[in-house]
XYZ file of C-alpha atoms in Angstrom:
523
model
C -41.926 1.816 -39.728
C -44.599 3.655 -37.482
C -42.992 3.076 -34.158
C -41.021 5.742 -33.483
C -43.674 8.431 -32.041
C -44.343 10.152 -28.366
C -46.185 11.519 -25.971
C -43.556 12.477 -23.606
C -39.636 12.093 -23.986
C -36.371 10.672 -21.841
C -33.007 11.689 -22.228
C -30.219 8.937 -20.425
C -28.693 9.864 -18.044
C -25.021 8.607 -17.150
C -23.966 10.397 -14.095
C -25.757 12.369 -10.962
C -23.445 15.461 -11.101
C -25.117 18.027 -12.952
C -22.591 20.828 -13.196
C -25.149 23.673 -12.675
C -25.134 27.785 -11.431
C -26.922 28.650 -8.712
C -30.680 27.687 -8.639
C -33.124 30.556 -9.639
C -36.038 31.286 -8.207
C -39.241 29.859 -9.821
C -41.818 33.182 -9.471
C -43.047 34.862 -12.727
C -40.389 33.019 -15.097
C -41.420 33.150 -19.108
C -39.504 29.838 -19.208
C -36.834 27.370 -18.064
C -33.305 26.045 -18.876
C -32.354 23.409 -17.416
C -28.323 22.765 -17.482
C -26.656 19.302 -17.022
C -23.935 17.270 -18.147
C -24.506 13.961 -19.423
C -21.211 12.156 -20.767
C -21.278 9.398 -23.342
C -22.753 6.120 -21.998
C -20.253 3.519 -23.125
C -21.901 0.446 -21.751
C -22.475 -1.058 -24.721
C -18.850 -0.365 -26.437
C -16.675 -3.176 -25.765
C -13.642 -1.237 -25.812
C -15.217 2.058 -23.429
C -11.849 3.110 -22.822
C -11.530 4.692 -26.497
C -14.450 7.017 -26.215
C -14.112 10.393 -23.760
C -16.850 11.977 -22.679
C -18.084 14.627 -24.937
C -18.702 17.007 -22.197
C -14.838 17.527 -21.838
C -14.539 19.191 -24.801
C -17.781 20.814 -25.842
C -17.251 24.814 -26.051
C -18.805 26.892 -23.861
C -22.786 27.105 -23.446
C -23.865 30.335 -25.415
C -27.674 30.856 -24.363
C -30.443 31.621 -26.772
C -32.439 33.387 -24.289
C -32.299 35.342 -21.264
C -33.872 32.859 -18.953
C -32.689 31.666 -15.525
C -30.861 28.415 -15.750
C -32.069 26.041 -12.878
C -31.355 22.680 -11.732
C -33.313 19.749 -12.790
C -35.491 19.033 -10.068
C -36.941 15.582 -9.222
C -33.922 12.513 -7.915
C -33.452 8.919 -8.363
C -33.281 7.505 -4.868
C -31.244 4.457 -3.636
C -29.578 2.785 -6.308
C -32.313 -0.527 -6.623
C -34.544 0.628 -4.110
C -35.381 3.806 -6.081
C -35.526 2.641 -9.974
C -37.809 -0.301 -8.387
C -40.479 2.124 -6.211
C -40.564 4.210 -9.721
C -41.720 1.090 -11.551
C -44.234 0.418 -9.058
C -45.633 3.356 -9.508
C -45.283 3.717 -12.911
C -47.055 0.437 -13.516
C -49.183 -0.114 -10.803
C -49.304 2.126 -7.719
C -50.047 5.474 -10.695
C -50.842 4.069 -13.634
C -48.458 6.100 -16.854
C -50.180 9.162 -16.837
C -50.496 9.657 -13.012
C -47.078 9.090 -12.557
C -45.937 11.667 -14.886
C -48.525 14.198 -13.681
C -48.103 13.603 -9.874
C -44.407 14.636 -10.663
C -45.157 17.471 -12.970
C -47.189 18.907 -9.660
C -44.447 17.874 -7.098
C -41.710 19.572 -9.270
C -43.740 22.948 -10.734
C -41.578 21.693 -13.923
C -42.581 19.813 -17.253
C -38.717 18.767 -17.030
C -37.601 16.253 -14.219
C -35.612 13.429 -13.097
C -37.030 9.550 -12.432
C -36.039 6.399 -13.570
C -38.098 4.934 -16.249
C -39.222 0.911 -16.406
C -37.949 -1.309 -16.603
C -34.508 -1.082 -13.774
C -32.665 -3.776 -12.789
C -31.889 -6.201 -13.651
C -32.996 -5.680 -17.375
C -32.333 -1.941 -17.724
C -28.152 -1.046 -16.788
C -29.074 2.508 -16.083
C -32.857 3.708 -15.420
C -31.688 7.061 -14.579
C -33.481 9.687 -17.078
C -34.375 13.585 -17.435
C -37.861 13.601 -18.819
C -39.198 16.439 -21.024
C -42.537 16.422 -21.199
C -43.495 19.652 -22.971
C -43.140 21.100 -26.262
C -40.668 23.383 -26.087
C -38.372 20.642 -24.824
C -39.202 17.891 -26.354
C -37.479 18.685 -30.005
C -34.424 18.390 -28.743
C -34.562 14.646 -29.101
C -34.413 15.274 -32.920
C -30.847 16.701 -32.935
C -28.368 14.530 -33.603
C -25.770 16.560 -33.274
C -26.528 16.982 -29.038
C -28.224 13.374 -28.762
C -27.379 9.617 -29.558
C -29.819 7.607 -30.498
C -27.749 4.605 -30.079
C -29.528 1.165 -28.488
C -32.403 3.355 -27.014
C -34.942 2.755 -29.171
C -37.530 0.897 -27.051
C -36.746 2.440 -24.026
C -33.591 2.518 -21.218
C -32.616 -1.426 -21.968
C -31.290 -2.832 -25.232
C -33.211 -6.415 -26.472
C -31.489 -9.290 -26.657
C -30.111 -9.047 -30.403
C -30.471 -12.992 -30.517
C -33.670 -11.800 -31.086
C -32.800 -10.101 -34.653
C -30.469 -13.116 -35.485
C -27.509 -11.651 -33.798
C -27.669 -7.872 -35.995
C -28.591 -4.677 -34.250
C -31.347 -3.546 -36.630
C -31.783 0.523 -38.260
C -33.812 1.099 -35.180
C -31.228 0.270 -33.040
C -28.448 2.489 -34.981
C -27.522 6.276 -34.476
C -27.029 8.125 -37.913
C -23.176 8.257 -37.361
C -22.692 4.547 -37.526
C -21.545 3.676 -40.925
C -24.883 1.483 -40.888
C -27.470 3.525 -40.413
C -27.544 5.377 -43.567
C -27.125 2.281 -45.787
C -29.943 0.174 -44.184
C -32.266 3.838 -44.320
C -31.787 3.733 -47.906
C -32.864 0.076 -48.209
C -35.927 1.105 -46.549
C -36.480 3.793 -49.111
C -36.022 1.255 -51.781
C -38.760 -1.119 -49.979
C -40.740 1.804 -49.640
C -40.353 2.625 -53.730
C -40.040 -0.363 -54.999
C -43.661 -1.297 -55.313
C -45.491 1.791 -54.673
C -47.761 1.481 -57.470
C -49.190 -1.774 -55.463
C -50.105 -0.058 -52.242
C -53.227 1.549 -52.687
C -54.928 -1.457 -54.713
C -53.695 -3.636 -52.174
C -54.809 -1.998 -49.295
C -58.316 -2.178 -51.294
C -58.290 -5.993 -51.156
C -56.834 -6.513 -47.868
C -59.217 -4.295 -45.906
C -62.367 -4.691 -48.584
C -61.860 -8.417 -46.708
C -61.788 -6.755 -43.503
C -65.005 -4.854 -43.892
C -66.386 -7.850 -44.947
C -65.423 -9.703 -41.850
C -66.783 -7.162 -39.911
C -70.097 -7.409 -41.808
C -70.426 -11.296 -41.204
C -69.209 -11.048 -37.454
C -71.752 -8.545 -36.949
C -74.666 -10.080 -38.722
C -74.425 -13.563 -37.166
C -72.618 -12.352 -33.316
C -74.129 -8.954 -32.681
C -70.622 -7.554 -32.955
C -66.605 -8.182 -34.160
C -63.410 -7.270 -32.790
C -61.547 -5.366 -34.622
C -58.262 -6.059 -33.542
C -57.603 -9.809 -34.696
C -58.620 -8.943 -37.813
C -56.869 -5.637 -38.374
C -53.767 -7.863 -37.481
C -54.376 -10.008 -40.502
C -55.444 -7.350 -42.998
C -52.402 -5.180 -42.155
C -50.104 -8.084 -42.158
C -51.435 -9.146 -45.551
C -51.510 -5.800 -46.537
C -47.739 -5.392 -46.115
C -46.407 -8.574 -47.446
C -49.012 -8.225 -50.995
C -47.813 -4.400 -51.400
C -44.022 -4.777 -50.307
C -43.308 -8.114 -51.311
C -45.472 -9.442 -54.069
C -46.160 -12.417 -51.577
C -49.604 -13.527 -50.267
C -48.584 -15.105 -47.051
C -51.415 -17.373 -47.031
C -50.257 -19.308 -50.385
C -46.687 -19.841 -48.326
C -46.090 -22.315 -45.801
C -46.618 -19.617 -43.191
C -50.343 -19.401 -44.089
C -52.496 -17.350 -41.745
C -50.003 -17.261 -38.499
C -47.959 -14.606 -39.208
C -49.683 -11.672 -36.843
C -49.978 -14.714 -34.216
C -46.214 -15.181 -34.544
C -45.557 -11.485 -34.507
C -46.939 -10.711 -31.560
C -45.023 -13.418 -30.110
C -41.577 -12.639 -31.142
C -42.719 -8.394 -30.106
C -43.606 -9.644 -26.366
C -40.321 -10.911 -26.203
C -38.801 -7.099 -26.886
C -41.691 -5.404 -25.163
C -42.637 -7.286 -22.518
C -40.479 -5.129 -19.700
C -42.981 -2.186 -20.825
C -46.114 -4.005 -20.567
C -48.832 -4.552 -18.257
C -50.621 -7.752 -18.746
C -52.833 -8.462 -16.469
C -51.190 -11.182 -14.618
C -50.737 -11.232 -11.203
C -48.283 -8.211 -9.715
C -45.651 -10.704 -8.259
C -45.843 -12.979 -10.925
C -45.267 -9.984 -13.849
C -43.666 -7.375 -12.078
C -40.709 -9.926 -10.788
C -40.901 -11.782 -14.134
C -41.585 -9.927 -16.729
C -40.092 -6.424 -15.455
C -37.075 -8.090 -13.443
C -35.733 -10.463 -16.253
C -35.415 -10.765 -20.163
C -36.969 -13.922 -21.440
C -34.348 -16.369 -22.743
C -34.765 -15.997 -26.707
C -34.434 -19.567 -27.620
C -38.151 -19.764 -26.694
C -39.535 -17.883 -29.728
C -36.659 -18.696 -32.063
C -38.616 -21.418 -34.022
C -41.401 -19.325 -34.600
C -39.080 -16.089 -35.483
C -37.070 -18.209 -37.864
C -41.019 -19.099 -39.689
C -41.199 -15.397 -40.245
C -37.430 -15.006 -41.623
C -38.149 -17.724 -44.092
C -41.360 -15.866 -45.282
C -38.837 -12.849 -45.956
C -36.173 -14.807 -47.180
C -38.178 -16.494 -50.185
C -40.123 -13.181 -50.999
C -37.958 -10.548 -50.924
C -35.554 -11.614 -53.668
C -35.193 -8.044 -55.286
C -35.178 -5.765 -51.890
C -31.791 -8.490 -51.361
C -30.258 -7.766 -54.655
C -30.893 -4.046 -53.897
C -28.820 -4.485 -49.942
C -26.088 -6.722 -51.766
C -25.777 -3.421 -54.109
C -25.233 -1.774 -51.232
C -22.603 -3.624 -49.616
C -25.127 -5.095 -47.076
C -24.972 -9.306 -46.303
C -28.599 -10.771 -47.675
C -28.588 -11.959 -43.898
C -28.160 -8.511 -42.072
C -30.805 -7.150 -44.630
C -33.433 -9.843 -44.210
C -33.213 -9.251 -40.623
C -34.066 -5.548 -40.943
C -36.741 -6.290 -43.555
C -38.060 -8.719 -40.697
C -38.259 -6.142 -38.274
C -38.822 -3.068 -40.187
C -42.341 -4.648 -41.568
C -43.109 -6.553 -38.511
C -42.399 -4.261 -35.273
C -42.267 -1.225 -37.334
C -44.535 -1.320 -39.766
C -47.254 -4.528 -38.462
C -46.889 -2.987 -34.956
C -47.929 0.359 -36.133
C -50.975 -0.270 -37.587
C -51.467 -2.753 -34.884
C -51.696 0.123 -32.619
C -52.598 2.941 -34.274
C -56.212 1.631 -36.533
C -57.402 1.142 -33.135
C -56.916 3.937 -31.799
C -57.960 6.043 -34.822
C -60.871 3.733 -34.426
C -61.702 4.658 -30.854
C -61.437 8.712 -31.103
C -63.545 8.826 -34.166
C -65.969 6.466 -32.989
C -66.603 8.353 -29.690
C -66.741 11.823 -31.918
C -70.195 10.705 -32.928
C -72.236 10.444 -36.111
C -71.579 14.361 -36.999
C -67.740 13.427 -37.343
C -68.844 10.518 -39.917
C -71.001 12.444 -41.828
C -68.633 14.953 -42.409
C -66.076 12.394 -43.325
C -68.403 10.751 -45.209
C -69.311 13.799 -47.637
C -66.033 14.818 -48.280
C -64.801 11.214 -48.919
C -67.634 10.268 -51.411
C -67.203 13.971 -52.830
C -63.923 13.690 -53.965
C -63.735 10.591 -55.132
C -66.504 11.021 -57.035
C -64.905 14.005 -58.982
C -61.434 12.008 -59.364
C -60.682 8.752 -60.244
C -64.200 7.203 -60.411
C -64.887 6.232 -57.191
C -61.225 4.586 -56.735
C -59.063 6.518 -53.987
C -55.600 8.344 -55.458
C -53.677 10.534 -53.937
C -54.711 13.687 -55.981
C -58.427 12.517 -54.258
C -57.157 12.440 -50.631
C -55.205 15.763 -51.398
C -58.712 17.227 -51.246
C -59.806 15.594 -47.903
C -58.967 18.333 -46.113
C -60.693 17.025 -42.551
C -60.216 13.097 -43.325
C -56.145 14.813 -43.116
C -56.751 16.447 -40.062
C -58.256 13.665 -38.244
C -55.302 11.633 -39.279
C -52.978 13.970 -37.721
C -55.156 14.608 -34.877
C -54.954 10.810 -34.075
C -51.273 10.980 -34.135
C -51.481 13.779 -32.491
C -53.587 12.556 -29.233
C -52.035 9.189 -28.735
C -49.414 8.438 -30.936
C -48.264 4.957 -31.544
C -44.967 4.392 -29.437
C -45.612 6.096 -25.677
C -41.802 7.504 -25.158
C -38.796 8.686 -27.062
C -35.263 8.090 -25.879
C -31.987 9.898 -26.584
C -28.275 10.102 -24.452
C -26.873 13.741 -24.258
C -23.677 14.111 -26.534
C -22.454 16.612 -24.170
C -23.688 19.371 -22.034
C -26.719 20.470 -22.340
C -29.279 23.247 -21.906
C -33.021 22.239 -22.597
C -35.455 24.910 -22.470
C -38.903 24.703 -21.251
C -42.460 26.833 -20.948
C -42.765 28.388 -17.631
C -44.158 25.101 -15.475
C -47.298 24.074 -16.519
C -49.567 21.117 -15.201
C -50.642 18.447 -17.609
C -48.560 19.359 -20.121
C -47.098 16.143 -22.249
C -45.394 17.029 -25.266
C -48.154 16.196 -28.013
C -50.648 17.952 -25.870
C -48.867 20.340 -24.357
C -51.798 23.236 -23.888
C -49.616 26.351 -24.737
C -49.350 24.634 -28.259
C -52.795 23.305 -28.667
C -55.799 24.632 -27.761
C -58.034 22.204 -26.195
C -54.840 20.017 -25.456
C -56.717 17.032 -24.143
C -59.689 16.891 -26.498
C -60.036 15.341 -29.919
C -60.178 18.087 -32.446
C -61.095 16.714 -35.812
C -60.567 19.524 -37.586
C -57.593 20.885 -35.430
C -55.199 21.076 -38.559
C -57.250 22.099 -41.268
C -56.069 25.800 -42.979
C -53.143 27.574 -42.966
C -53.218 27.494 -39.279
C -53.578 24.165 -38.634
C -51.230 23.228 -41.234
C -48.724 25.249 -39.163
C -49.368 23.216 -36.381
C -48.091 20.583 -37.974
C -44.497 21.083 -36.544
C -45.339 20.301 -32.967
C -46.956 16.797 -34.393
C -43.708 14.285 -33.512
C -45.317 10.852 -33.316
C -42.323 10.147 -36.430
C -39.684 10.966 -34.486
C -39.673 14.134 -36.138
C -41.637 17.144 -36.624
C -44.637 15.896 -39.606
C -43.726 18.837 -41.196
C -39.763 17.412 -41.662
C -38.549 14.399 -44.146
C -36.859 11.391 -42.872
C -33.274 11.184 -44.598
C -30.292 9.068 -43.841
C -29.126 11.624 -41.724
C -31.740 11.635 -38.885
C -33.477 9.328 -36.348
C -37.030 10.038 -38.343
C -39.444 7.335 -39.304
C -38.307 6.310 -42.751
C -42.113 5.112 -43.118
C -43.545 8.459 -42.143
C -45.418 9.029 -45.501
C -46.295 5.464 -45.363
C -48.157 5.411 -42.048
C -50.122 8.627 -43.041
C -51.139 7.156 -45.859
C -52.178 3.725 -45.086
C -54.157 5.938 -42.358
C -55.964 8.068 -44.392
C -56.848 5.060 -46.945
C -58.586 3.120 -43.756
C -60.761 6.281 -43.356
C -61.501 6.722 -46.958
C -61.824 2.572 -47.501
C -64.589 2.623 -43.963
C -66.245 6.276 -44.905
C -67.087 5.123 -48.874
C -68.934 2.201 -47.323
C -70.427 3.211 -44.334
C -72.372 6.299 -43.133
C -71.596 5.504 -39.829
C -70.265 2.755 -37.032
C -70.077 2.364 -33.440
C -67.336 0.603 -31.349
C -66.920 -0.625 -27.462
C -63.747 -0.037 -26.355
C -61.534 -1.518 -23.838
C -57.999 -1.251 -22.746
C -54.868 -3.205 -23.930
C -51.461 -4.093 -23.455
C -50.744 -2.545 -26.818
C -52.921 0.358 -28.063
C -56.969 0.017 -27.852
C -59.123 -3.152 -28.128
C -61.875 -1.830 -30.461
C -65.302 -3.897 -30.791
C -67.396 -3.074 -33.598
C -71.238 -3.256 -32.710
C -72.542 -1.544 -35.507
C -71.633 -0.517 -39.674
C -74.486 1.767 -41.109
C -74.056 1.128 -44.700
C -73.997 3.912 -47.243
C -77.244 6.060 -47.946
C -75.866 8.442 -50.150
């Protein structure tokens, strides 16, 4: 349920004629609108003919502010040619961040055109406008100007043999009749066995720490990552379904399978390692065939299946197929959920590690503080309610690199999207006429009545954190759940230790975290 959170954002783009004014000139603007019109992509309909494009009928554009209205800057070359030099640089020749910030330069504008990874042949339309500030960037969140329909992982749709044949929530805009029944199954999952997820989480990653411990006594050190992968995934199957995967016939291999079956969606997005010809015409060019993971993705159903007999009866009460519901349950806990906390422990992992001991022994008071004056030494929620900088460090981690790189969305109809005056290195989560000290790691960034007013501008959820998810919009249904299973990893390493240290080294998927040291408690 985490993976729906950005540091920049794309809106589709169907067509190269931007109906625009006259361009303005750039010199001592307060701000930008950008104006285009972006019909309906109907790719995906089977019967396109029905639906006209929106843009024919929207009313007129009544603006909110004085500013200039511009055209988008930035183009999308040859058909091919173009969408393939962008993914070289993306990938390769720039590197993500480059890329983005060579074009914020070349432009004088946070909002541009490119195409976005993958192209052809797996993408049917790379063309995008990318907002990369925030000012922009909430537009994503109205539903009423932008479909989220088929766009969640980026500008290509995975194969839904994948998903056993369903397009899953993530996959759904809220005006298909879908979307707001399977949302409420997820709030169901989510309530249904609340009162298990904080013990649980005690087991799962007490084992972890332990782990750690025995790595680090008898190697010198322990990676993190293979054995967040099984706490998390144990986590989520103990507190959601009752079901300890490794008295199942799935046993221990259900991260191994998960990350699997996720390469097989992801893999267009990824850098691997291998060599450039090799991925690049492979792996970026073509969608592996889905019959190659569909033993091992049909393991994982099973696992579902058998242990999820009451979430079922709930969907059949809904008018939802036990099938269609499984599936979603399959991929809500393992790409959503398992993917999140794949990702984002690591990462929290990495910033506080490289804030130093100061950081921990702050943590570390407040922690051991509070849950010493409520509930015995045993985290609640009334305990973390008065963790004031454990919160903020939380958000701050969401904040700095948030879980899922991009955000998609197609334009409903015309558009105006308004922008800061250009600014360099300005990406939507750290976009420096929001946050001070854009680029840095701020623990205490959101502590107070200020910070707490920051709060808005924090859209790793798909969603401003200080907005609920409801059946209506595109937000993370699991928002509260990923915030809290965060802040319980900080209170669960912070009672225990005084202090750790971590190598760190990049990943396909998040940070890979080595743990050299865990200084156990002193006070």
């Amino acid at each position: 349920m985490a993976a729906a959170s950005s540091s920049l954002s794309s809106l589709s783009s169907t067509s190269s004629t931007y109906k625009l004014p006259p361009p303005a000139t750039s010199t001592n603007l307060k701000g930008r609108r950008r104006h285009y019109s972006l019909p309906i992509i109907t790719a995906t309909v089977p019967d396109h003919n029905s639906y006209t494009a929106a843009a024919a009928v929207a009313p007129p554009y009544k603006p909110a502010s004085n500013l200039p209205i511009l055209k988008i800057p930035g183009n999308y070359g040859l058909p091919l040619i173009g969408a393939w030099k962008d993914r070289q640089d993306y990938f390769y020749n720039q590197g993500k961040e480059e890329f983005f910030k060579s074009r914020i330069q070349r432009y004088n504008s946070t909002v541009f055109r490119t195409n976005m990874p993958p192209g052809p042949f797996i993408s049917v339309n790379p063309n995008v406008v990318v907002l990369l500030d925030g000012k922009s960037f909430p537009v994503l969140f109205d539903t009423d100007k932008v479909e989220k329909k088929d766009l969640f992982t980026g500008t290509y749709m995975p194969s839904t043999e994948l998903t056993g044949g369903y397009r899953t929530l993530s996959f759904l805009d809220p005006s298909e009749p879908n979307h707001a029944v399977l949302k409420k199954l997820m709030f169901f999952l989510l309530s249904y066995r609340r009162d298990h997820v904080i013990p649980e989480f005690r087991n799962c990653y007490g084992e972890l720490f332990r782990s750690l411990e025995e790595d680090i006594s008898a190697k010198g050190k322990a990676d993190f990552g293979s054995a967040n992968e099984q706490a998390a995934f144990n986590f989520l199957a103990r507190s959601f379904y009752g079901a300890d995967p490794n008295e199942t016939k799935l046993g221990p291999d259900g991260p191994k399978l998960i990350s699997k079956w996720v390469l097989f969606h992801l893999h267009p997005l990824l850098v691997l390692g291998l060599p450039r010809p090799i991925e690049d015409g492979l792996l970026h060019t073509f969608s592996l065939p889905p019959f190659l993971i569909k033993k091992d993705y049909w393991r994982l159903y099973d696992f579902f299946y058998e242990s999820s007999g009451a979430v079922l009866d709930q969907a059949e009460k809904l008018g939802l197929s036990r099938d269609e519901a499984c599936h979603n349950l399959v991929f809500t806990t393992c790409f959503n959920s398992f993917g999140g906390m794949k990702i984002l422990f690591p990462n929290m992992l990495k910033w506080i590690g490289r804030a130093g001991a100061k950081l921990h022994a702050e943590l570390a008071g407040e922690i051991r503080s509070a849950l010493g004056s409520d509930g015995g030494g045993a985290p609640t929620m009334a305990a973390m309610e008065n963790m004031p900088l454990m919160k903020s460090v939380v958000y701050e981690a969401l904040r700095i690199e948030p879980p899922v790189a991009s955000q998609y969305g197609r334009a409903r109809r015309d558009l105006v999207v308004e922008s800061h005056e250009a600014a360099f290195r300005a990406f939507a989560t750290r976009d420096p006429k929001i946050f001070d000290r854009a680029d840095e790691f701020v623990p205490d960034r959101f502590v107070g009545a200020e910070g707490e007013r920051l709060l808005k501008h924090v859209v790793w959820s798909n969603g401003p954190e200080s907005e609920a998810a409801t059946v209506a919009n595109k937000q993370c249904a699991g928002k509260d759940f990923v915030v809290l299973a965060s802040r319980l990893l900080l209170v669960e390493l912070f009672r225990r230790y005084d202090s750790f240290d971590v190598e760190v080294a990049p990943s396909p998927l998040g940070a890979s975290v080595t743990v050299t040291s865990l200084k156990r408690a002193t006070f």
